[in-house]
Amino acid sequence: MIRFENVGLAYGNEPEVLKNLSFSIKPGSFHFLTGPSGAGKTSLLRLFLLSLRPTTGKITMFGEKVSRLNQDRLLQLRRHIGIVFQEFRLLDHLTTFENVALPLRVLGQSESEYASNVKELLEWVGLGERIDAHPPLLSGGEKQRAAIARAVIGRPDILLADEPTGNVDPELAERLLHLFAELNRMGTTIIIATHELPLLDKFKYPRMQLSNGRLKIDGS
Amino acid sequence: MLLITIMTFLSGVTLGAVVLVQKSAIAWSSEVGREVTIQIRPIEGEVMQSNVRTAITLANSAAGVSKAFALSLDESEELLIPWLGEGLDLSALPVPRLIIVELDRADAQDIAQLKASIETIAGASLNTHAAWRQQLNTMAGTFVISGLLVLFLIASATVLAIIFATRGTMSSNRAIVDVLHFIGASNSFIAGEFQGRFLRIGLRGSIAGAVASLLFFFGAGIAVSSILPDQSGAQLGALFGTFSLGFEGIIAVSLLVPAISALTAVTSRLTVQSFLRNTS
Ligand SMILES: Nc1ncnc2c1ncn2[C@@H]1O[C@H](COP(=O)(O)OP(=O)(O)O)[C@@H](O)[C@H]1O
Ligand SMILES: [Mg+2]
């Protein structure tokens, strides 16, 4: 599903953030991406999202060489990827409902097709009451859940989440991780970046550990 | 929004003025076209009175003439006052006499025949005001063309302003564009998201501008008839047909609304698309 061969990444002329990474991620797998703050977790997720190009090496996603993709194809591939940004990136001028519905609209669905799905998912993540609220009025935890709902509504093949438990209490954090586990059972490939190690101990998923630009994958 | 309002207002006023001048010119032209004058110069050995009578008889019997009458000496005097001053006595002077001929229809052949028969009278000539009408038409034409040129300039300025405003909106909404791209939205989807906003701005702005320019003409009409009821009012009235735009004028100004909205929509769409091409 994702394959890296000798991938390096540097911002501008600065030293490499990621050095010579080679690994592959199988469809239907679940990985935690760990490492201290500044280790390069967000940068690696951006490579997965195709929003950054590697400085060196080769990335293959969905069997296609990333360096060969044109803009249209790139946008099409992104529709198979769900992303939860660390800073949420909800659109303030849209309601919670409209934010979550956005990926389905991008896929060409009409409101009558997606309305009930979106409402159901919002109920499920506990935002049933906040459907018409705009993001600036949501609490940190509510925004977090809205961002997750937006990432999963389109049933992506790959779900990327950057610190998705950073803004919620431990209880909700655990529920959210169970939601990801549930999605994974239904076939979604999942990669969750986090530096909160204690929480992960309850889940027996392999960890990708970043430190000093190197990546170590273990099946803890 | 305000920009579109102002641009529509300016276009509306220009377009209205063009319609007014065009209408007045057509009105004058056809009025003047249905009148010719016969001038009889005094010639020694000719009896003026009998020549005038002959000319009137000839004119009245000619095809297409509804009425022919001579201006009396007093009336001729009045016409000459601006040139020669008050208190002149024409009976002492050998002045030409004028005969006004009103026509049923402005038919070139009728007029040519009348001209031929009138000119058999010694010292008589027929004046069709053709040269004057020509000049009037040229003037009106020049005005109309200048007006259209001004409209074109306003449209160009509007397009430029919309391009800059759209670019500004897009860069300040860069975050939205990025998120939509991350979700996999195509450029045309994103353009569509912004399209509605720009179309609304264009529509509201141009309606406000068109209404303002119609009110301007309405107000100008009232002002002209109330503040200048005398001669200067009459002159302005003659020039601008009493400022009443009439049905065609109102339609023309109203058509600016869809025209400028469409201009806004198309311009902003193209700008958004080129912005997206250059940033993604
Ligand atoms: N857009 C950027 N431009 C320059 N440097 C960046 C940029 N994004 C991240 N970095 C640098 O790359 C390193 C890794 O950052 P990041 O991937 O955000 O780490 P993490 O998500 O693990 O905290 C940091 O040193 C950070 O300063
Ligand atoms: Mg990060």
Short mmCIF file of C-alpha atoms and ligand atoms in Angstrom, two decimals:
data_model
loop_
_atom_site.label_atom_id
_atom_site.label_comp_id
_atom_site.label_asym_id
_atom_site.label_seq_id
_atom_site.Cartn_x
_atom_site.Cartn_y
_atom_site.Cartn_z
CA MET A 1 0.00 0.00 0.00
CA ILE A 2 2.81 2.40 0.95
CA ARG A 3 6.45 1.74 0.12
CA PHE A 4 9.48 3.89 0.90
CA GLU A 5 12.87 3.24 -0.69
CA ASN A 6 15.80 5.23 0.69
CA VAL A 7 13.62 8.26 1.28
CA GLY A 8 15.21 11.39 2.67
CA LEU A 9 13.52 14.70 3.45
CA ALA A 10 15.01 18.11 4.16
CA TYR A 11 13.34 21.50 4.37
CA GLY A 12 15.30 23.91 2.22
CA ASN A 13 19.00 23.78 2.97
CA GLU A 14 18.55 22.54 6.50
CA PRO A 15 19.81 19.15 7.65
CA GLU A 16 17.62 16.18 6.76
CA VAL A 17 14.61 15.66 8.99
CA LEU A 18 14.13 12.13 7.69
CA LYS A 19 17.12 10.07 6.61
CA ASN A 20 17.21 7.13 4.27
CA LEU A 21 13.88 5.54 5.23
CA SER A 22 13.01 2.18 3.68
CA PHE A 23 9.89 0.29 4.73
CA SER A 24 6.51 -0.78 3.50
CA ILE A 25 3.07 -0.72 5.02
CA LYS A 26 0.62 -3.46 4.17
CA PRO A 27 -3.06 -2.89 3.43
CA GLY A 28 -5.23 -3.35 6.49
CA SER A 29 -2.41 -2.78 8.97
CA PHE A 30 -2.46 -0.49 12.01
CA HIS A 31 0.64 1.42 13.11
CA PHE A 32 1.42 3.92 15.81
CA LEU A 33 4.00 6.47 14.75
CA THR A 34 5.90 7.61 17.82
CA GLY A 35 8.84 9.79 18.64
CA PRO A 36 9.56 12.95 20.61
CA SER A 37 8.24 16.29 19.51
CA GLY A 38 10.21 17.51 16.50
CA ALA A 39 11.23 14.00 15.49
CA GLY A 40 9.51 14.35 12.12
CA LYS A 41 6.17 12.57 12.63
CA THR A 42 4.14 15.31 10.98
CA SER A 43 6.64 15.50 8.14
CA LEU A 44 6.33 11.77 7.51
CA LEU A 45 2.53 11.98 7.49
CA ARG A 46 2.76 14.78 4.95
CA LEU A 47 4.81 12.50 2.73
CA PHE A 48 2.03 9.90 3.02
CA LEU A 49 -0.54 12.57 2.17
CA LEU A 50 1.43 13.57 -0.91
CA SER A 51 1.58 17.13 0.32
CA LEU A 52 5.38 16.98 0.48
CA ARG A 53 7.74 15.40 -2.03
CA PRO A 54 10.80 13.55 -0.75
CA THR A 55 14.16 15.20 -1.31
CA THR A 56 15.72 11.85 -2.16
CA GLY A 57 14.51 8.29 -2.67
CA LYS A 58 11.33 6.82 -4.03
CA ILE A 59 7.80 6.58 -2.60
CA THR A 60 5.16 4.26 -4.02
CA MET A 61 1.53 4.71 -2.95
CA PHE A 62 -1.34 2.48 -4.10
CA GLY A 63 1.18 0.96 -6.49
CA GLU A 64 1.92 4.29 -8.19
CA LYS A 65 5.22 6.13 -8.14
CA VAL A 66 4.61 9.42 -6.40
CA SER A 67 7.14 11.31 -8.50
CA ARG A 68 5.17 10.44 -11.64
CA LEU A 69 1.80 11.73 -10.43
CA ASN A 70 0.21 14.70 -12.10
CA GLN A 71 -2.05 17.09 -10.21
CA ASP A 72 -5.31 15.38 -11.17
CA ARG A 73 -4.11 11.91 -10.26
CA LEU A 74 -2.67 13.19 -7.01
CA LEU A 75 -6.05 14.70 -6.04
CA GLN A 76 -7.75 11.43 -6.95
CA LEU A 77 -5.40 9.42 -4.74
CA ARG A 78 -6.00 11.82 -1.86
CA ARG A 79 -9.68 10.92 -1.95
CA HIS A 80 -8.60 7.47 -0.73
CA ILE A 81 -6.74 9.00 2.21
CA GLY A 82 -8.40 10.38 5.34
CA ILE A 83 -6.34 12.87 7.35
CA VAL A 84 -6.78 14.29 10.85
CA PHE A 85 -4.53 17.31 11.20
CA GLN A 86 -2.93 18.13 14.51
CA GLU A 87 -4.46 21.60 14.29
CA PHE A 88 -7.75 20.19 12.88
CA ARG A 89 -8.04 22.61 9.98
CA LEU A 90 -11.80 22.76 10.03
CA LEU A 91 -13.29 25.44 7.78
CA ASP A 92 -14.66 28.18 10.01
CA HIS A 93 -17.26 29.41 7.55
CA LEU A 94 -18.96 26.01 7.39
CA THR A 95 -21.03 24.28 10.07
CA THR A 96 -19.85 21.08 11.69
CA PHE A 97 -22.21 19.18 9.43
CA GLU A 98 -20.87 20.88 6.29
CA ASN A 99 -17.27 20.34 7.36
CA VAL A 100 -17.79 16.65 7.86
CA ALA A 101 -19.77 16.34 4.62
CA LEU A 102 -17.03 18.01 2.56
CA PRO A 103 -15.18 14.83 1.46
CA LEU A 104 -18.45 13.31 0.26
CA ARG A 105 -19.27 16.42 -1.73
CA VAL A 106 -15.80 16.22 -3.25
CA LEU A 107 -16.70 12.67 -4.27
CA GLY A 108 -19.74 14.08 -6.02
CA GLN A 109 -22.48 13.01 -3.64
CA SER A 110 -25.54 15.19 -3.21
CA GLU A 111 -26.82 16.33 0.16
CA SER A 112 -29.76 13.93 0.04
CA GLU A 113 -27.32 11.05 -0.40
CA TYR A 114 -24.96 11.93 2.43
CA ALA A 115 -27.12 13.77 4.97
CA SER A 116 -28.13 10.73 7.02
CA ASN A 117 -24.62 9.22 6.97
CA VAL A 118 -23.08 12.44 8.19
CA LYS A 119 -25.67 12.84 10.96
CA GLU A 120 -25.21 9.27 12.07
CA LEU A 121 -21.44 9.63 12.31
CA LEU A 122 -21.74 12.93 14.18
CA GLU A 123 -24.09 11.24 16.68
CA TRP A 124 -21.60 8.45 17.05
CA VAL A 125 -18.71 10.76 17.93
CA GLY A 126 -20.98 12.65 20.33
CA LEU A 127 -21.50 15.78 18.22
CA GLY A 128 -25.20 15.20 17.55
CA GLU A 129 -26.07 18.43 19.35
CA ARG A 130 -23.41 20.47 17.58
CA ILE A 131 -24.37 19.75 14.00
CA ASP A 132 -25.12 23.38 13.11
CA ALA A 133 -22.38 24.99 15.17
CA HIS A 134 -19.43 26.61 13.45
CA PRO A 135 -15.92 25.44 14.49
CA PRO A 136 -14.96 28.63 16.38
CA LEU A 137 -17.73 27.79 18.85
CA LEU A 138 -16.57 24.21 19.41
CA SER A 139 -14.32 23.15 22.30
CA GLY A 140 -10.93 21.60 21.56
CA GLY A 141 -12.30 18.11 22.09
CA GLU A 142 -15.30 18.79 19.87
CA LYS A 143 -13.10 20.09 17.08
CA GLN A 144 -10.94 17.02 17.43
CA ARG A 145 -13.94 14.74 16.98
CA ALA A 146 -15.28 16.79 14.06
CA ALA A 147 -11.87 16.54 12.38
CA ILE A 148 -11.85 12.77 12.90
CA ALA A 149 -15.39 12.48 11.56
CA ARG A 150 -14.36 14.40 8.45
CA ALA A 151 -11.38 12.09 7.96
CA VAL A 152 -13.39 8.88 8.18
CA ILE A 153 -16.71 9.84 6.56
CA GLY A 154 -15.51 8.93 3.07
CA ARG A 155 -14.38 5.44 4.20
CA PRO A 156 -10.79 6.05 3.13
CA ASP A 157 -8.40 3.20 2.38
CA ILE A 158 -5.75 4.88 4.52
CA LEU A 159 -6.41 6.94 7.62
CA LEU A 160 -3.65 9.25 8.85
CA ALA A 161 -4.05 10.98 12.19
CA ASP A 162 -1.64 13.49 13.71
CA GLU A 163 -1.85 13.54 17.52
CA PRO A 164 -5.60 12.80 17.45
CA THR A 165 -5.76 12.37 21.20
CA GLY A 166 -3.86 15.50 22.09
CA ASN A 167 -6.90 17.60 22.95
CA VAL A 168 -9.23 15.16 24.65
CA ASP A 169 -9.42 13.62 28.10
CA PRO A 170 -7.96 10.12 28.53
CA GLU A 171 -11.39 8.53 28.51
CA LEU A 172 -12.38 9.99 25.14
CA ALA A 173 -8.89 9.33 23.85
CA GLU A 174 -9.37 5.68 24.50
CA ARG A 175 -12.80 5.70 22.86
CA LEU A 176 -11.31 7.36 19.79
CA LEU A 177 -8.59 4.75 19.58
CA HIS A 178 -11.28 2.09 19.76
CA LEU A 179 -13.02 3.87 16.88
CA PHE A 180 -9.82 3.63 14.86
CA ALA A 181 -9.48 -0.04 15.79
CA GLU A 182 -13.04 -0.58 14.61
CA LEU A 183 -12.31 1.09 11.28
CA ASN A 184 -9.20 -1.03 10.98
CA ARG A 185 -11.24 -4.19 11.45
CA MET A 186 -13.38 -3.03 8.55
CA GLY A 187 -10.26 -2.89 6.40
CA THR A 188 -8.86 0.62 6.68
CA THR A 189 -5.08 0.96 6.91
CA ILE A 190 -4.31 3.20 9.86
CA ILE A 191 -1.30 5.24 10.93
CA ILE A 192 -1.58 7.33 14.10
CA ALA A 193 1.15 9.71 15.12
CA THR A 194 1.40 10.41 18.82
CA HIS A 195 3.93 11.06 21.52
CA GLU A 196 1.61 9.88 24.33
CA LEU A 197 3.08 6.47 24.96
CA PRO A 198 1.13 5.36 28.07
CA LEU A 199 -2.13 5.32 26.12
CA LEU A 200 -0.71 3.00 23.49
CA ASP A 201 0.11 0.25 25.91
CA LYS A 202 -3.52 -0.88 25.86
CA PHE A 203 -3.31 -1.55 22.14
CA LYS A 204 -1.14 -4.27 20.69
CA TYR A 205 -0.34 -2.57 17.42
CA PRO A 206 3.16 -2.27 15.94
CA ARG A 207 5.00 1.01 16.48
CA MET A 208 7.08 3.00 14.08
CA GLN A 209 9.59 4.89 16.17
CA LEU A 210 11.26 7.98 14.82
CA SER A 211 14.40 9.34 16.35
CA ASN A 212 17.23 11.36 14.86
CA GLY A 213 15.69 11.03 11.44
CA ARG A 214 15.78 7.23 11.52
CA LEU A 215 12.80 4.92 11.67
CA LYS A 216 12.52 1.68 13.61
CA ILE A 217 9.46 -0.55 13.25
CA ASP A 218 8.70 -3.08 15.94
CA GLY A 219 5.71 -5.23 16.74
CA SER A 220 5.61 -4.52 20.46
CA MET B 1 -19.30 44.99 -3.51
CA LEU B 2 -19.04 48.79 -3.23
CA LEU B 3 -16.68 48.74 -6.17
CA ILE B 4 -19.19 46.89 -8.33
CA THR B 5 -21.91 49.32 -7.20
CA ILE B 6 -19.84 52.33 -8.22
CA MET B 7 -18.83 50.81 -11.54
CA THR B 8 -22.42 49.90 -12.34
CA PHE B 9 -23.53 53.39 -11.39
CA LEU B 10 -20.97 54.98 -13.70
CA SER B 11 -21.88 52.63 -16.52
CA GLY B 12 -25.55 53.32 -15.88
CA VAL B 13 -25.10 57.09 -16.07
CA THR B 14 -22.99 56.82 -19.22
CA LEU B 15 -25.35 54.42 -20.90
CA GLY B 16 -28.33 56.59 -19.91
CA ALA B 17 -26.69 59.69 -21.37
CA VAL B 18 -25.96 57.83 -24.60
CA VAL B 19 -29.59 56.71 -24.84
CA LEU B 20 -30.82 60.26 -24.13
CA VAL B 21 -28.64 61.87 -26.78
CA GLN B 22 -29.43 59.18 -29.29
CA LYS B 23 -33.15 59.58 -28.68
CA SER B 24 -33.07 63.39 -28.81
CA ALA B 25 -30.98 63.36 -31.98
CA ILE B 26 -33.46 61.06 -33.69
CA ALA B 27 -36.34 63.24 -32.51
CA TRP B 28 -34.75 66.50 -33.72
CA SER B 29 -33.66 64.99 -36.93
CA SER B 30 -37.11 63.76 -37.87
CA GLU B 31 -38.75 67.01 -36.77
CA VAL B 32 -36.36 69.09 -38.79
CA GLY B 33 -36.56 66.64 -41.65
CA ARG B 34 -40.24 67.37 -42.09
CA GLU B 35 -39.67 71.03 -42.77
CA VAL B 36 -37.97 72.92 -45.59
CA THR B 37 -37.69 76.65 -46.12
CA ILE B 38 -37.87 78.70 -49.26
CA GLN B 39 -35.89 81.88 -49.34
CA ILE B 40 -36.67 84.63 -51.83
CA ARG B 41 -34.01 87.23 -52.28
CA PRO B 42 -35.10 90.65 -53.44
CA ILE B 43 -34.08 91.25 -57.04
CA GLU B 44 -34.51 94.48 -58.83
CA GLY B 45 -37.32 94.48 -61.32
CA GLU B 46 -39.18 91.69 -59.47
CA VAL B 47 -42.22 92.24 -57.31
CA MET B 48 -41.51 90.48 -54.01
CA GLN B 49 -45.16 90.14 -52.97
CA SER B 50 -46.19 88.35 -56.15
CA ASN B 51 -43.11 86.06 -56.10
CA VAL B 52 -43.92 85.07 -52.52
CA ARG B 53 -47.51 84.28 -53.48
CA THR B 54 -46.38 82.25 -56.50
CA ALA B 55 -43.94 80.27 -54.35
CA ILE B 56 -46.66 79.52 -51.77
CA THR B 57 -49.05 78.39 -54.48
CA LEU B 58 -46.39 76.18 -56.07
CA ALA B 59 -45.46 74.70 -52.73
CA ASN B 60 -49.04 74.04 -51.73
CA SER B 61 -49.75 72.23 -54.97
CA ALA B 62 -46.59 70.12 -54.75
CA ALA B 63 -46.79 66.47 -53.64
CA GLY B 64 -46.18 65.73 -49.97
CA VAL B 65 -46.66 69.27 -48.71
CA SER B 66 -49.12 69.76 -45.89
CA LYS B 67 -48.79 73.51 -45.37
CA ALA B 68 -46.78 76.41 -46.71
CA PHE B 69 -46.79 79.92 -45.28
CA ALA B 70 -44.65 83.00 -45.50
CA LEU B 71 -43.15 84.56 -42.43
CA SER B 72 -44.53 88.07 -42.13
CA LEU B 73 -42.12 90.98 -42.10
CA ASP B 74 -42.56 91.25 -38.33
CA GLU B 75 -41.63 87.65 -37.83
CA SER B 76 -38.60 88.01 -40.04
CA GLU B 77 -37.64 91.05 -38.04
CA GLU B 78 -37.82 89.01 -34.85
CA LEU B 79 -35.52 86.40 -36.35
CA LEU B 80 -33.03 89.09 -37.24
CA ILE B 81 -33.04 90.96 -33.91
CA PRO B 82 -30.21 88.87 -32.45
CA TRP B 83 -28.11 89.77 -35.50
CA LEU B 84 -29.02 93.34 -36.25
CA GLY B 85 -30.35 94.69 -32.94
CA GLU B 86 -33.76 96.02 -31.83
CA GLY B 87 -35.85 98.64 -33.52
CA LEU B 88 -35.02 97.94 -37.10
CA ASP B 89 -37.53 98.54 -39.82
CA LEU B 90 -37.38 95.93 -42.48
CA SER B 91 -39.72 97.72 -44.86
CA ALA B 92 -36.85 100.10 -45.54
CA LEU B 93 -34.41 97.31 -46.28
CA PRO B 94 -34.23 94.82 -49.09
CA VAL B 95 -34.42 91.67 -46.91
CA PRO B 96 -35.12 88.19 -48.21
CA ARG B 97 -38.48 86.65 -47.31
CA LEU B 98 -38.85 83.21 -45.81
CA ILE B 99 -41.53 80.67 -46.56
CA ILE B 100 -41.90 77.70 -44.23
CA VAL B 101 -43.02 74.51 -45.97
CA GLU B 102 -44.24 71.67 -43.74
CA LEU B 103 -44.13 68.23 -45.28
CA ASP B 104 -46.34 65.17 -44.69
CA ARG B 105 -43.41 62.91 -45.26
CA ALA B 106 -39.72 63.41 -45.82
CA ASP B 107 -39.50 62.07 -49.35
CA ALA B 108 -36.37 62.99 -51.29
CA GLN B 109 -38.13 62.83 -54.67
CA ASP B 110 -40.94 65.18 -53.61
CA ILE B 111 -38.40 67.63 -52.28
CA ALA B 112 -36.32 67.49 -55.50
CA GLN B 113 -39.43 68.23 -57.58
CA LEU B 114 -40.44 71.09 -55.33
CA LYS B 115 -36.90 72.47 -55.52
CA ALA B 116 -36.93 72.37 -59.33
CA SER B 117 -40.24 74.19 -59.59
CA ILE B 118 -39.41 76.79 -56.92
CA GLU B 119 -36.15 77.68 -58.58
CA THR B 120 -37.97 78.82 -61.71
CA ILE B 121 -38.89 81.91 -59.67
CA ALA B 122 -36.21 84.55 -59.85
CA GLY B 123 -34.22 84.85 -56.62
CA ALA B 124 -35.87 81.84 -54.94
CA SER B 125 -33.99 78.94 -53.39
CA LEU B 126 -34.95 75.90 -51.33
CA ASN B 127 -33.15 74.96 -48.15
CA THR B 128 -33.58 71.42 -46.77
CA HIS B 129 -31.42 71.82 -43.64
CA ALA B 130 -29.61 68.74 -44.90
CA ALA B 131 -26.19 70.10 -43.96
CA TRP B 132 -27.41 71.01 -40.51
CA ARG B 133 -28.94 67.59 -39.94
CA GLN B 134 -25.74 66.00 -41.15
CA GLN B 135 -23.83 67.94 -38.54
CA LEU B 136 -26.29 67.04 -35.83
CA ASN B 137 -26.03 63.37 -36.68
CA THR B 138 -22.25 63.52 -36.67
CA MET B 139 -22.33 65.19 -33.29
CA ALA B 140 -24.72 62.68 -31.82
CA GLY B 141 -22.71 59.86 -33.36
CA THR B 142 -19.51 61.20 -31.85
CA PHE B 143 -21.19 61.43 -28.47
CA VAL B 144 -22.55 57.89 -28.70
CA ILE B 145 -19.15 56.51 -29.71
CA SER B 146 -17.42 58.40 -26.89
CA GLY B 147 -20.02 57.03 -24.50
CA LEU B 148 -19.39 53.49 -25.67
CA LEU B 149 -15.67 54.06 -25.31
CA VAL B 150 -16.20 55.26 -21.74
CA LEU B 151 -18.31 52.15 -21.08
CA PHE B 152 -15.52 50.01 -22.44
CA LEU B 153 -12.98 51.75 -20.18
CA ILE B 154 -15.23 51.30 -17.16
CA ALA B 155 -15.61 47.62 -18.01
CA SER B 156 -11.83 47.22 -18.28
CA ALA B 157 -11.29 48.97 -14.97
CA THR B 158 -13.95 46.73 -13.42
CA VAL B 159 -12.27 43.60 -14.73
CA LEU B 160 -8.90 44.69 -13.33
CA ALA B 161 -10.41 45.58 -9.98
CA ILE B 162 -12.23 42.23 -9.79
CA ILE B 163 -9.01 40.38 -10.57
CA PHE B 164 -7.18 42.13 -7.74
CA ALA B 165 -10.06 41.71 -5.31
CA THR B 166 -10.37 38.01 -6.18
CA ARG B 167 -6.65 37.41 -5.75
CA GLY B 168 -6.82 39.14 -2.38
CA THR B 169 -9.76 37.02 -1.29
CA MET B 170 -8.00 33.85 -2.43
CA SER B 171 -4.73 34.56 -0.66
CA SER B 172 -6.51 35.46 2.54
CA ASN B 173 -8.40 32.18 2.20
CA ARG B 174 -5.31 30.20 1.40
CA ALA B 175 -5.94 27.91 4.39
CA ILE B 176 -9.33 26.92 2.99
CA VAL B 177 -7.84 26.21 -0.42
CA ASP B 178 -5.14 24.03 1.16
CA VAL B 179 -7.64 22.00 3.20
CA LEU B 180 -9.81 21.44 0.15
CA HIS B 181 -6.74 20.27 -1.75
CA PHE B 182 -5.80 17.87 1.07
CA ILE B 183 -9.27 16.39 0.92
CA GLY B 184 -8.69 15.79 -2.78
CA ALA B 185 -10.97 18.52 -4.12
CA SER B 186 -10.27 19.40 -7.75
CA ASN B 187 -9.60 22.98 -8.78
CA SER B 188 -12.99 23.28 -10.39
CA PHE B 189 -14.65 22.09 -7.16
CA ILE B 190 -12.74 24.74 -5.23
CA ALA B 191 -13.54 27.39 -7.82
CA GLY B 192 -17.19 26.39 -7.45
CA GLU B 193 -16.98 26.89 -3.68
CA PHE B 194 -15.84 30.48 -4.22
CA GLN B 195 -17.97 31.11 -7.28
CA GLY B 196 -21.23 31.50 -5.38
CA ARG B 197 -19.69 34.11 -3.13
CA PHE B 198 -18.41 36.23 -6.02
CA LEU B 199 -21.64 35.87 -7.96
CA ARG B 200 -23.61 37.11 -4.94
CA ILE B 201 -21.29 40.10 -4.60
CA GLY B 202 -21.60 40.89 -8.31
CA LEU B 203 -25.36 40.59 -8.29
CA ARG B 204 -25.93 42.72 -5.19
CA GLY B 205 -23.40 45.34 -6.26
CA SER B 206 -24.74 45.73 -9.77
CA ILE B 207 -28.39 45.91 -8.66
CA ALA B 208 -27.50 48.67 -6.20
CA GLY B 209 -25.53 50.53 -8.89
CA ALA B 210 -28.27 50.25 -11.51
CA VAL B 211 -30.94 51.44 -9.07
CA ALA B 212 -28.68 54.35 -8.09
CA SER B 213 -28.17 55.44 -11.69
CA LEU B 214 -31.89 55.21 -12.47
CA LEU B 215 -32.57 57.33 -9.37
CA PHE B 216 -29.93 59.76 -10.63
CA PHE B 217 -31.78 60.30 -13.92
CA PHE B 218 -35.11 60.46 -12.15
CA GLY B 219 -33.71 63.05 -9.73
CA ALA B 220 -32.02 65.02 -12.52
CA GLY B 221 -35.30 65.12 -14.42
CA ILE B 222 -37.15 66.52 -11.40
CA ALA B 223 -34.35 68.98 -10.64
CA VAL B 224 -34.32 70.26 -14.20
CA SER B 225 -38.05 70.81 -14.35
CA SER B 226 -38.34 72.43 -10.90
CA ILE B 227 -35.17 74.49 -10.56
CA LEU B 228 -34.89 75.59 -14.17
CA PRO B 229 -38.41 76.00 -15.42
CA ASP B 230 -37.37 78.84 -17.71
CA GLN B 231 -35.23 79.12 -20.76
CA SER B 232 -32.14 77.21 -19.57
CA GLY B 233 -34.43 74.34 -18.58
CA ALA B 234 -35.91 74.38 -22.00
CA GLN B 235 -32.44 74.35 -23.52
CA LEU B 236 -31.34 71.39 -21.38
CA GLY B 237 -34.63 69.79 -22.20
CA ALA B 238 -33.95 70.24 -25.86
CA LEU B 239 -30.52 68.77 -25.40
CA PHE B 240 -31.46 65.79 -23.27
CA GLY B 241 -35.13 65.23 -24.01
CA THR B 242 -36.13 66.41 -20.50
CA PHE B 243 -33.91 63.75 -18.92
CA SER B 244 -36.56 61.10 -19.23
CA LEU B 245 -34.79 57.86 -20.08
CA GLY B 246 -37.94 56.32 -21.39
CA PHE B 247 -38.59 52.63 -21.63
CA GLU B 248 -35.52 51.80 -23.75
CA GLY B 249 -33.26 53.68 -21.37
CA ILE B 250 -34.54 51.88 -18.29
CA ILE B 251 -34.22 48.53 -20.07
CA ALA B 252 -30.68 49.37 -21.17
CA VAL B 253 -29.60 50.37 -17.66
CA SER B 254 -31.30 47.30 -16.17
CA LEU B 255 -29.43 45.07 -18.60
CA LEU B 256 -26.26 46.25 -16.90
CA VAL B 257 -27.19 44.06 -13.90
CA PRO B 258 -26.89 40.69 -15.66
CA ALA B 259 -24.02 42.01 -17.78
CA ILE B 260 -21.91 43.16 -14.84
CA SER B 261 -22.83 40.14 -12.70
CA ALA B 262 -21.73 37.87 -15.52
CA LEU B 263 -18.55 39.91 -15.97
CA THR B 264 -17.83 39.53 -12.24
CA ALA B 265 -18.59 35.81 -12.23
CA VAL B 266 -16.51 35.01 -15.30
CA THR B 267 -13.58 37.20 -14.29
CA SER B 268 -13.44 35.84 -10.76
CA ARG B 269 -13.76 32.26 -11.97
CA LEU B 270 -10.85 32.67 -14.38
CA THR B 271 -8.82 34.42 -11.69
CA VAL B 272 -9.56 31.67 -9.14
CA GLN B 273 -8.56 29.01 -11.62
CA SER B 274 -5.30 30.68 -12.53
CA PHE B 275 -4.64 31.26 -8.83
CA LEU B 276 -5.19 27.55 -8.13
CA ARG B 277 -3.01 26.50 -11.04
CA ASN B 278 -0.19 28.67 -9.74
CA THR B 279 -0.41 27.61 -6.11
CA SER B 280 -1.15 23.91 -6.07
N1 LIG C 1 7.49 23.66 6.92
C1 LIG C 1 8.67 23.48 7.56
N2 LIG C 1 9.76 24.22 7.21
C2 LIG C 1 10.94 24.04 7.81
N3 LIG C 1 11.16 23.17 8.80
C3 LIG C 1 10.13 22.42 9.21
C4 LIG C 1 8.84 22.54 8.61
N4 LIG C 1 7.99 21.66 9.20
C5 LIG C 1 8.75 21.03 10.15
N5 LIG C 1 10.01 21.48 10.13
C6 LIG C 1 11.10 20.98 11.01
O1 LIG C 1 11.20 19.59 10.85
C7 LIG C 1 11.41 18.94 12.07
C8 LIG C 1 10.33 17.89 12.30
O2 LIG C 1 9.09 18.51 12.51
P1 LIG C 1 7.71 17.70 12.57
O3 LIG C 1 7.63 16.82 11.40
O4 LIG C 1 6.63 18.67 12.78
O5 LIG C 1 7.94 16.83 13.88
P2 LIG C 1 6.86 16.20 14.87
O6 LIG C 1 5.55 16.17 14.19
O7 LIG C 1 7.40 14.86 15.18
O8 LIG C 1 6.85 17.08 16.08
C9 LIG C 1 11.42 20.02 13.14
O9 LIG C 1 12.77 20.32 13.44
C10 LIG C 1 10.77 21.21 12.47
O10 LIG C 1 11.35 22.39 12.93
MG MG C 2 3.78 17.07 14.70
#
